[in-house]
Structures are given as C-alpha cells and as structure tokens.
PDB file of C-alpha atoms in Angstrom:
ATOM      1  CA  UNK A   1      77.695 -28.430  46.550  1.00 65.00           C
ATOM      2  CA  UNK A   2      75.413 -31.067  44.950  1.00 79.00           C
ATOM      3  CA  UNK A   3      75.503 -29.264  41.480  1.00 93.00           C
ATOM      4  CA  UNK A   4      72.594 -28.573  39.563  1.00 97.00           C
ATOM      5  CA  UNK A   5      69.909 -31.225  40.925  1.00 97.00           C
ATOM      6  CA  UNK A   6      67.044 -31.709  38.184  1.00 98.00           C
ATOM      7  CA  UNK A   7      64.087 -33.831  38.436  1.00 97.00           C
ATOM      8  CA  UNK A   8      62.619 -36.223  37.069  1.00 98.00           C
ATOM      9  CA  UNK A   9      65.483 -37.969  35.977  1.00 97.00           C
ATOM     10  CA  UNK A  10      63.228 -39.718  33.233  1.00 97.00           C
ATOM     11  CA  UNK A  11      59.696 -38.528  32.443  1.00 97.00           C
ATOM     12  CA  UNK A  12      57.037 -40.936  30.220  1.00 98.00           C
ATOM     13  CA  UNK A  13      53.532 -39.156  29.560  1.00 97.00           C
ATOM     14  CA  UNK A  14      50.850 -39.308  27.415  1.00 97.00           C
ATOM     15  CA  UNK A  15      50.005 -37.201  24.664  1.00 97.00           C
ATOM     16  CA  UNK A  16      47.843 -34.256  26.312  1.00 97.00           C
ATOM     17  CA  UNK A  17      48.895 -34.578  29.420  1.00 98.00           C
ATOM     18  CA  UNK A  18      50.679 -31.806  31.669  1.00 98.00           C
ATOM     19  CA  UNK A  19      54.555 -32.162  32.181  1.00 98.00           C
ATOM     20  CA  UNK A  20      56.455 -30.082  34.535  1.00 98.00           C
ATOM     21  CA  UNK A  21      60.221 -30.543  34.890  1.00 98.00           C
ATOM     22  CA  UNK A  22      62.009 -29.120  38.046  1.00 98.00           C
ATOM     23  CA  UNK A  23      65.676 -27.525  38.676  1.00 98.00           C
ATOM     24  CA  UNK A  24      67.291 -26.738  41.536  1.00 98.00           C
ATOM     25  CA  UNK A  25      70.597 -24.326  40.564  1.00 97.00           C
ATOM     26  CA  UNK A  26      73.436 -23.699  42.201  1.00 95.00           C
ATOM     27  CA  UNK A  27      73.750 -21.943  45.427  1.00 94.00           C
ATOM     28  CA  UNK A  28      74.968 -18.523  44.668  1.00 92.00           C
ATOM     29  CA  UNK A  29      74.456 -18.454  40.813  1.00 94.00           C
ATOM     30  CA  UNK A  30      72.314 -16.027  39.590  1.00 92.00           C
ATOM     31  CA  UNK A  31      71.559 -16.829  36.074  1.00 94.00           C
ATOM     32  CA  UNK A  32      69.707 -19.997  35.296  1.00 96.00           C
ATOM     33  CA  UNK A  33      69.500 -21.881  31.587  1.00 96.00           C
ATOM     34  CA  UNK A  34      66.435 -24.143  30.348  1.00 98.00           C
ATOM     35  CA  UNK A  35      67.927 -25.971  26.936  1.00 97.00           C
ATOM     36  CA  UNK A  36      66.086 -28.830  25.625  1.00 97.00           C
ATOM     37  CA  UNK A  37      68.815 -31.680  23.672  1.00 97.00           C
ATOM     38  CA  UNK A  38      67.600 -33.891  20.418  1.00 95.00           C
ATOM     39  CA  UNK A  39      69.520 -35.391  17.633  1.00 91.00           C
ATOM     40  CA  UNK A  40      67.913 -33.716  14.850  1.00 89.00           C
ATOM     41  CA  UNK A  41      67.956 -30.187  16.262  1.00 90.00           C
ATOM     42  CA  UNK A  42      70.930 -30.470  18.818  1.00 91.00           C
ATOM     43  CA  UNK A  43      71.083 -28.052  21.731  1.00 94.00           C
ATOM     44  CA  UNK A  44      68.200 -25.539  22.032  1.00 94.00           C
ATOM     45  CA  UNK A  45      68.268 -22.649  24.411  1.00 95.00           C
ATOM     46  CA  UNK A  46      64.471 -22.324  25.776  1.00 97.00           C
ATOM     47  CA  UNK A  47      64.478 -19.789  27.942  1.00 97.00           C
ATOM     48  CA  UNK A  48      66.978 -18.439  30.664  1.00 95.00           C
ATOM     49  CA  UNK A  49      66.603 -16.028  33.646  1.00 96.00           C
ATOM     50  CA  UNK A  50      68.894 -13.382  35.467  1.00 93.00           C
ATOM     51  CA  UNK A  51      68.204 -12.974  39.482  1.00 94.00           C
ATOM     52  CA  UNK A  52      64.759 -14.752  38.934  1.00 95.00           C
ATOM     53  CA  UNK A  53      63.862 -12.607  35.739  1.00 95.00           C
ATOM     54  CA  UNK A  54      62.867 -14.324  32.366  1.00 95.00           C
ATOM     55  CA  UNK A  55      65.420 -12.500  30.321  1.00 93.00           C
ATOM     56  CA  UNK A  56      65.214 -14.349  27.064  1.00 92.00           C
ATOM     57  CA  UNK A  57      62.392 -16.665  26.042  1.00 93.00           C
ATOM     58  CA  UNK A  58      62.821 -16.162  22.327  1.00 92.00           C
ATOM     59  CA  UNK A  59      63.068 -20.338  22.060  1.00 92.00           C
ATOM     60  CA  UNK A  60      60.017 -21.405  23.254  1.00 95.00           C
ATOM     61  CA  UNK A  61      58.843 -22.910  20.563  1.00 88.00           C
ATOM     62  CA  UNK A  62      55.115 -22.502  21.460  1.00 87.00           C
ATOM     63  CA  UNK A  63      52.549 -21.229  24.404  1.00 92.00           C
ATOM     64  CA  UNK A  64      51.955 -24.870  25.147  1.00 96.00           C
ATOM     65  CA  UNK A  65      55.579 -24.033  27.088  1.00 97.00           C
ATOM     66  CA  UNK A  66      55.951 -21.604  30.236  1.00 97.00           C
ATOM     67  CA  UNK A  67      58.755 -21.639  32.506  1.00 98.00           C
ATOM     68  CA  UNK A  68      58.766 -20.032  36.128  1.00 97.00           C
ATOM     69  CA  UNK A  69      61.813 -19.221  38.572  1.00 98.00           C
ATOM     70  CA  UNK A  70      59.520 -18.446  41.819  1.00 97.00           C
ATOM     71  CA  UNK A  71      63.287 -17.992  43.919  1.00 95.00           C
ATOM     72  CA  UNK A  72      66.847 -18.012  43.291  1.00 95.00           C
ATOM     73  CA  UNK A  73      66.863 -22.209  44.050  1.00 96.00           C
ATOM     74  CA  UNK A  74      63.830 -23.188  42.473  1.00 97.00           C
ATOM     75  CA  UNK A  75      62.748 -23.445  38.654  1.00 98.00           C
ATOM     76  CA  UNK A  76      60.429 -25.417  37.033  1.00 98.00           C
ATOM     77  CA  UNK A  77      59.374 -25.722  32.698  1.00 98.00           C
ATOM     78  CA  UNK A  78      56.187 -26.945  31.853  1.00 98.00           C
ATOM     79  CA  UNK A  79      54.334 -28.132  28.826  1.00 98.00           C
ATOM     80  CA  UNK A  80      51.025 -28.492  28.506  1.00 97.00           C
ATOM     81  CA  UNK A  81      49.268 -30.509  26.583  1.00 97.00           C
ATOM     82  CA  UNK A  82      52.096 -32.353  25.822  1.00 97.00           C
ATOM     83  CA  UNK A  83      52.914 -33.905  22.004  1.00 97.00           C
ATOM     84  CA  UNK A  84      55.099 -36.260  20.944  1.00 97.00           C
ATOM     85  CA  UNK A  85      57.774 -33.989  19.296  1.00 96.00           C
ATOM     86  CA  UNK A  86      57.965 -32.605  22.292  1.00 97.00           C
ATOM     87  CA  UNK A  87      60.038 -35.860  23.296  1.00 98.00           C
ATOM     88  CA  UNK A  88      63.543 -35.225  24.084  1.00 97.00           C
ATOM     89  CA  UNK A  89      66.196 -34.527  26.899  1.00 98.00           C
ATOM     90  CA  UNK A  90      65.519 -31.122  29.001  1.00 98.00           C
ATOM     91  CA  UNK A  91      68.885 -29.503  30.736  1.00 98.00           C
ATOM     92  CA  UNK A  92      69.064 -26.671  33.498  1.00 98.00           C
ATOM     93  CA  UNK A  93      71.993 -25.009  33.842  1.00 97.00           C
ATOM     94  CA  UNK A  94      73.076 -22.399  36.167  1.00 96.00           C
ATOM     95  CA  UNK A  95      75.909 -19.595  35.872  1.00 93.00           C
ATOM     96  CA  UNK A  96      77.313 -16.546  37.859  1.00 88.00           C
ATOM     97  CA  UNK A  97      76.151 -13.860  35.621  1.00 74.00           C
ATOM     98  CA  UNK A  98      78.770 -11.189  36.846  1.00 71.00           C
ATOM     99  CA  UNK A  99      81.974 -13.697  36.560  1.00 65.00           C
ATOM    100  CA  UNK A 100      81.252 -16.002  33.765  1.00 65.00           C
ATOM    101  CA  UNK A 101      83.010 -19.325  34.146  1.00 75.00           C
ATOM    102  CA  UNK A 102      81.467 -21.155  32.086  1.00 89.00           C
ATOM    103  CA  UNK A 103      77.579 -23.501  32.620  1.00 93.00           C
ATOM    104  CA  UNK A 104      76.882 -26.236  35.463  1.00 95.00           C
ATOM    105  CA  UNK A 105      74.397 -28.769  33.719  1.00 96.00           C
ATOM    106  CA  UNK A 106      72.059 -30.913  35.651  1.00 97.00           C
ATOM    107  CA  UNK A 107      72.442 -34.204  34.280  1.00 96.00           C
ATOM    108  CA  UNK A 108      69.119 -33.723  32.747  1.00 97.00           C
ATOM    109  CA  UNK A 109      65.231 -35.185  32.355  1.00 98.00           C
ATOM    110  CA  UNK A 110      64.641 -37.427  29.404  1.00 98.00           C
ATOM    111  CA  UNK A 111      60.831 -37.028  28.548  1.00 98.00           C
ATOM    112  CA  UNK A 112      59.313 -39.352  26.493  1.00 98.00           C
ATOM    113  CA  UNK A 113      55.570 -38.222  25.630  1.00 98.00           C
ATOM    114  CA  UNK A 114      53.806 -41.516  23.770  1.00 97.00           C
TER     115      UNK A 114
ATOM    116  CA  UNK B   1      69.039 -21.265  16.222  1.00 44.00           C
ATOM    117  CA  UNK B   2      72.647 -22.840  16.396  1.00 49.00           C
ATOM    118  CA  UNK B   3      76.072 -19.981  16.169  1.00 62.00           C
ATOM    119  CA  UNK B   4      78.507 -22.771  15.911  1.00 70.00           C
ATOM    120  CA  UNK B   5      79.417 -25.643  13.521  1.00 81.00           C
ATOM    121  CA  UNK B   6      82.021 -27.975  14.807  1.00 85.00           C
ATOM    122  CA  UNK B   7      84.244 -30.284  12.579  1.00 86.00           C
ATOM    123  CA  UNK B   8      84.781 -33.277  12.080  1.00 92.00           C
ATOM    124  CA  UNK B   9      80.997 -34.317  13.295  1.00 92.00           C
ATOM    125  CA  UNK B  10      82.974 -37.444  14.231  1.00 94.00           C
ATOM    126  CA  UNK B  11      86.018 -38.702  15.204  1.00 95.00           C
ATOM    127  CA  UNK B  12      87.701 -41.946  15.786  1.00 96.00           C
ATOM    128  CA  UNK B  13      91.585 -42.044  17.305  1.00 97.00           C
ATOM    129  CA  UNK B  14      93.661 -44.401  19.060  1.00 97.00           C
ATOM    130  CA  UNK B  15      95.140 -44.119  22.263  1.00 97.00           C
ATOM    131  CA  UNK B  16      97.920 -41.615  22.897  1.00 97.00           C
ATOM    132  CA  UNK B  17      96.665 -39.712  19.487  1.00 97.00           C
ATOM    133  CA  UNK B  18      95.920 -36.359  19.544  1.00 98.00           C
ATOM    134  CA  UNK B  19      92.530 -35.331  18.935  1.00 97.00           C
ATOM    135  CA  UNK B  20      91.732 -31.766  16.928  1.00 97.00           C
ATOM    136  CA  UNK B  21      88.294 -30.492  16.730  1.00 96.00           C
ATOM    137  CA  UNK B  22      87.504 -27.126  14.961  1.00 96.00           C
ATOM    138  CA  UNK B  23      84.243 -25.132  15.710  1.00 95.00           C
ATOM    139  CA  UNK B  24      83.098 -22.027  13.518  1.00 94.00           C
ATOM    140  CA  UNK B  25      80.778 -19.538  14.118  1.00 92.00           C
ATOM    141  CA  UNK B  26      78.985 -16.549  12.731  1.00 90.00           C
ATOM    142  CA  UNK B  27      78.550 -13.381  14.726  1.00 87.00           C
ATOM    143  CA  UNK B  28      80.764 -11.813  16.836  1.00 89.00           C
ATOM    144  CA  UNK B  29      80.952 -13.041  20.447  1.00 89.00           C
ATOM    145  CA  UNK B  30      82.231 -12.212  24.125  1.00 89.00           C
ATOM    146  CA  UNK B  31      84.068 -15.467  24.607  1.00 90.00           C
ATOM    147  CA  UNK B  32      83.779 -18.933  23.515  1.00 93.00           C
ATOM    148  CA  UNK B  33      83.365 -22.025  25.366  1.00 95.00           C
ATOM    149  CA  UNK B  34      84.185 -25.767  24.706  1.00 96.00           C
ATOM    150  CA  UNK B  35      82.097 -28.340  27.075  1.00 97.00           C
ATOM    151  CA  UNK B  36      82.272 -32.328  27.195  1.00 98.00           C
ATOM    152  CA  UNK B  37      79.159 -34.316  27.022  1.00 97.00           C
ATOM    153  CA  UNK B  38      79.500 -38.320  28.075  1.00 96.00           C
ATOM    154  CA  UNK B  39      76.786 -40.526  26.803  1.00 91.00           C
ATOM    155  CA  UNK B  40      73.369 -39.823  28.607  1.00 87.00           C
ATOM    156  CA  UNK B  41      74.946 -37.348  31.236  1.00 91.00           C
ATOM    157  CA  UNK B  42      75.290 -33.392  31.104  1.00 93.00           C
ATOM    158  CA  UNK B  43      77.633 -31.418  29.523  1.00 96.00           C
ATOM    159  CA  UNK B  44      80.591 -30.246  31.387  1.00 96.00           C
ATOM    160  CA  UNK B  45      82.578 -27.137  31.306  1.00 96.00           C
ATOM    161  CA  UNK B  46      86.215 -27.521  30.008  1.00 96.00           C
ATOM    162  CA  UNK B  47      87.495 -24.307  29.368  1.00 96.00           C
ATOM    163  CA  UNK B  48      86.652 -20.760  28.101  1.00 94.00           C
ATOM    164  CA  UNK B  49      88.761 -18.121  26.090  1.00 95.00           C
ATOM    165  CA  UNK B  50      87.388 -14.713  26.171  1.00 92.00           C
ATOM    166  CA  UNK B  51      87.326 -12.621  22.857  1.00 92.00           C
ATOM    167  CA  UNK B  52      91.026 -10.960  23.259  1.00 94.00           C
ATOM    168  CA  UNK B  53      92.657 -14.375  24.033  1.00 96.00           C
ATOM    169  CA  UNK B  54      94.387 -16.595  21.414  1.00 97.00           C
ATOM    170  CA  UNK B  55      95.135 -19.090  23.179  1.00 98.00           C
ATOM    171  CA  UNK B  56      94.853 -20.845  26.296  1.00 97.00           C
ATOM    172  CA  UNK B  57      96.028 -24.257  27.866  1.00 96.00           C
ATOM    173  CA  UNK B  58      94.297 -26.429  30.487  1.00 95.00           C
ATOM    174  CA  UNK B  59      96.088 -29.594  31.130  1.00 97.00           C
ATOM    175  CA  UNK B  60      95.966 -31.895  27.846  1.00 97.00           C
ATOM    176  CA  UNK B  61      93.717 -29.058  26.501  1.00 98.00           C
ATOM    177  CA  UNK B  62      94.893 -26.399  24.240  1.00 98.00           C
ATOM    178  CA  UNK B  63      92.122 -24.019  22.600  1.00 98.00           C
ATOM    179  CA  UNK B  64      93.007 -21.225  19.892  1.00 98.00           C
ATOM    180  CA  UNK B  65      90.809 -18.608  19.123  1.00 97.00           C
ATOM    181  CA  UNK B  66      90.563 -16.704  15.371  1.00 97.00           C
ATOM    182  CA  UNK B  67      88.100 -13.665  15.877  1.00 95.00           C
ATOM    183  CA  UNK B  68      89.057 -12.811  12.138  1.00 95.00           C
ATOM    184  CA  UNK B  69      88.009 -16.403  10.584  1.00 95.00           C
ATOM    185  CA  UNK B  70      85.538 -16.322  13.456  1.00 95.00           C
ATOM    186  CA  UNK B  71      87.013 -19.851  14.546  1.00 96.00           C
ATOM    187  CA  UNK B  72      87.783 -21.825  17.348  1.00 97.00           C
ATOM    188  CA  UNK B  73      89.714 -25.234  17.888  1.00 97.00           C
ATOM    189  CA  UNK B  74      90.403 -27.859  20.902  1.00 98.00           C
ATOM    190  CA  UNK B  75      93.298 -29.897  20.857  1.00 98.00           C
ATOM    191  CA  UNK B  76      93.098 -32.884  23.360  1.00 98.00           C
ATOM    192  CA  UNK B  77      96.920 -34.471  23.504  1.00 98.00           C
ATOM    193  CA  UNK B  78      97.793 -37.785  24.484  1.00 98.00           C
ATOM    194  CA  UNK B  79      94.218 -39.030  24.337  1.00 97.00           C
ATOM    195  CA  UNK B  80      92.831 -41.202  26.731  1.00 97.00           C
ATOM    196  CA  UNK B  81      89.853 -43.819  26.344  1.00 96.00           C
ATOM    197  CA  UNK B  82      88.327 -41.763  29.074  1.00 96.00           C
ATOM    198  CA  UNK B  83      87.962 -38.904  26.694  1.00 98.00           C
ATOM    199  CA  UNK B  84      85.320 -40.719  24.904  1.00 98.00           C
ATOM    200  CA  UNK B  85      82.643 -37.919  24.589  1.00 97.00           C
ATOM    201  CA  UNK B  86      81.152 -35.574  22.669  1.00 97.00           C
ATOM    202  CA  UNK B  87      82.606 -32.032  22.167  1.00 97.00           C
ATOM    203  CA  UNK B  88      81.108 -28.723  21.997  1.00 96.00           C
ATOM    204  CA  UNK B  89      81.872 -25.136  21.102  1.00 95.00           C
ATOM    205  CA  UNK B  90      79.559 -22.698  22.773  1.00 94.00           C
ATOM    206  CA  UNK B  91      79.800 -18.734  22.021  1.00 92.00           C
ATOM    207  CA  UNK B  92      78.337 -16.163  24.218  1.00 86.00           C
ATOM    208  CA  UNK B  93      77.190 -13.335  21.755  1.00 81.00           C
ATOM    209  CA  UNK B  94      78.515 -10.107  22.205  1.00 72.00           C
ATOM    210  CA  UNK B  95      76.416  -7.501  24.048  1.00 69.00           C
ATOM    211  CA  UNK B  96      74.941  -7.496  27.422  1.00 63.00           C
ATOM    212  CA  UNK B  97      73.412 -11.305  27.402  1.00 72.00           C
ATOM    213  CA  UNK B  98      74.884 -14.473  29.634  1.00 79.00           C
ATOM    214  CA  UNK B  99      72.933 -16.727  27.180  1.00 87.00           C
ATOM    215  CA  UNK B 100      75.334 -19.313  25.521  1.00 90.00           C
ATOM    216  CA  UNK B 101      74.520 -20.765  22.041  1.00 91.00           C
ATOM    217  CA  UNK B 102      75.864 -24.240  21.678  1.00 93.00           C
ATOM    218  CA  UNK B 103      77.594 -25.864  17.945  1.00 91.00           C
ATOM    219  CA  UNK B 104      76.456 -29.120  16.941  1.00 90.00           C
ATOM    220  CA  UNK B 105      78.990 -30.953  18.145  1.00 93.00           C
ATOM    221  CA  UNK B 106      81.764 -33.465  17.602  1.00 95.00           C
ATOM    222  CA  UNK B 107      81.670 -37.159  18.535  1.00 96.00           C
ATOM    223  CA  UNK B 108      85.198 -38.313  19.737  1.00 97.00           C
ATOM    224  CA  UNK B 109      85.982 -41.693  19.914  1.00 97.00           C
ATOM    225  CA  UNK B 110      89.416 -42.933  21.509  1.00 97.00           C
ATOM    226  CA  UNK B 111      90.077 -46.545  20.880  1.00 95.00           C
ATOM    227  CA  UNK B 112      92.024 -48.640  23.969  1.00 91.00           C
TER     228      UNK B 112
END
C-alpha cells in the first residue's frame, strides 16, 4: 500500500484565492482525519469522517473552510478566500474505525498563502 | 483544543542515553497514543495502550499509563541518532468517537 497519498505536497497562493488540498486514504480504512500543524497552535483536528460521513467538524475554524469525502478513497479541504493565517501544514490521516491501531499520516501539504 | 501536555518541550541526550518523555492529560480517555514526527514529514504511529493497560513494550519503547494522575510516559532506551524527532502523546476521548487529540509535543534530540 502507498499509505496515505496527499497532494499538493507544497501549496503557495494569494490572499483571496481558492485552495483545495486533496487526500487519498488508505485502502480499507474507514475513518479519515483532516488536522492542520503550526508552531503556535500545534496539532489541530479540523474535521474527520466515518464511512464518508462528516462526523466531527467542531474545528473548523470558519465557513471560509468546507471539507468533502465524495468516496471511501477520495477527500479533499478547501478554503476559500484564503488569508494569510491560514498558512500552515495540512495532514490527512486515515484509521480503521472498528480496530483502532493507531493514525496513517500523509506526509502532508505545506500552504503558504502570501 | 489540545488534551495533552507533554514534558520536557525539549530534549537533548547523547547516544546510548535513555530518553523519558511524560505527557498529561485532562479528561478521561479510551486509550492513548504516542506518534514520532521527523522534521517536515508526517507523524508516525509508535504504539498505543488502551485505558486498562499499564504498561506496554515495543522494542526500545516502553510506555506506562496512570489513569489516576491521568498520565502517560515513553521511555526510548539505548537512544539512537536516528531517533531524532519529535514526540507526541495523543488520547482518544472516551465515548463513541475515533477522533484523536494530539499534546504539544516533545523535541528529542540524540547527539552522535
């Protein structure tokens, strides 16, 4: 399995404009994890879905953020209009949600909005 | 918000040390989680002790879990250079949810 496959790998936009990051999960997992990484606030959990189902989306921090799981291998998170502060590194994750083993992280998209 | 607070926030051995990092946390949880994150790559899943564990071992890794103090710690032996990373806790809160919450962390570095 190639893991949890995320892309763009890095991500530089404008203030304003639309950004939509991608994840593809594991084969097989049914729970998928958007978390969004910075120094000052550390890991944040977005959003995350069971069997294609938003489940939890109590950390968005604003409607300027949706996220979507259209199938089991597809996900994408996007922001729109895009601010600076909204800068930092965006992780997908992926779990079995009936035999919990622990997360599989994409290696992540670093978004820089200027 | 963040459940855990790991200790030291940073960390700075030599090789062959042992390495202790200690994670706390605040509400009651399922099972905990500790996960290694090298510079500018993903985290990665080391091991996971469920709430009625105390312990468990996994290779040079030895976690403890204190549901009373509502604590956690990861023990690393014989430290390698490779273990160079950052460390976190991560509890999954008790109820029916999969989320995780992450701690904030704990830079190790091993010096050759």
């Amino acid at each position: 399995d190639a893991g949890v496959i995320q892309s763009p790998r890095h991500e530089v936009t404008e203030m304003g404009q639309e950004v939509t990051l991608r994840c593809k999960p594991i084969s097989g997992h049914n729970s998928l994890f958007w978390y969004r990484q910075t120094m000052m606030r550390g890991l944040e959990l977005l959003i995350y879905f069971n069997n294609n189902v938003p489940i939890d989306d109590s950390g968005m921090p604003e409607d300027r953020f949706s996220a979507k799981m259209p199938n089991a291998s597809f996900s994408t998170l996007k922001i729109q209009p895009s601010e600076p502060r909204d800068s930092a590194v965006y992780f997908c994750a992926s779990s079995s949600a009936s035999a919990p083993k622990g997360y599989t992280f994409g290696s992540g998209t670093r978004l820089t909005v200027v | 918000s963040q459940q855990g607070e790991e200790d030291p926030q940073a960390l700075s051995i030599q090789e062959g040390e042992n390495a202790t990092m200690n994670c706390s946390y605040k509400t009651s949880i399922n099972n905990l989680q500790w996960y290694r994150q090298n510079s500018g790559r993903g985290l990665v899943h080391l091991i996971l002790i469920r709430s009625n564990e105390r312990e468990k071992h996994s290779g040079r890794l030895r976690v403890t879990l204190d549901t009373s103090k509502k604590s956690s710690s990861l023990l690393i032996t014989a430290s390698r250079a490779a273990d160079t990373a950052s460390y976190f806790c991560a509890t999954a809160p008790g109820g029916a949810t999969n989320k995780l919450i992450f701690g904030t962390g704990t830079l190790l570095a091993v010096q050759p």
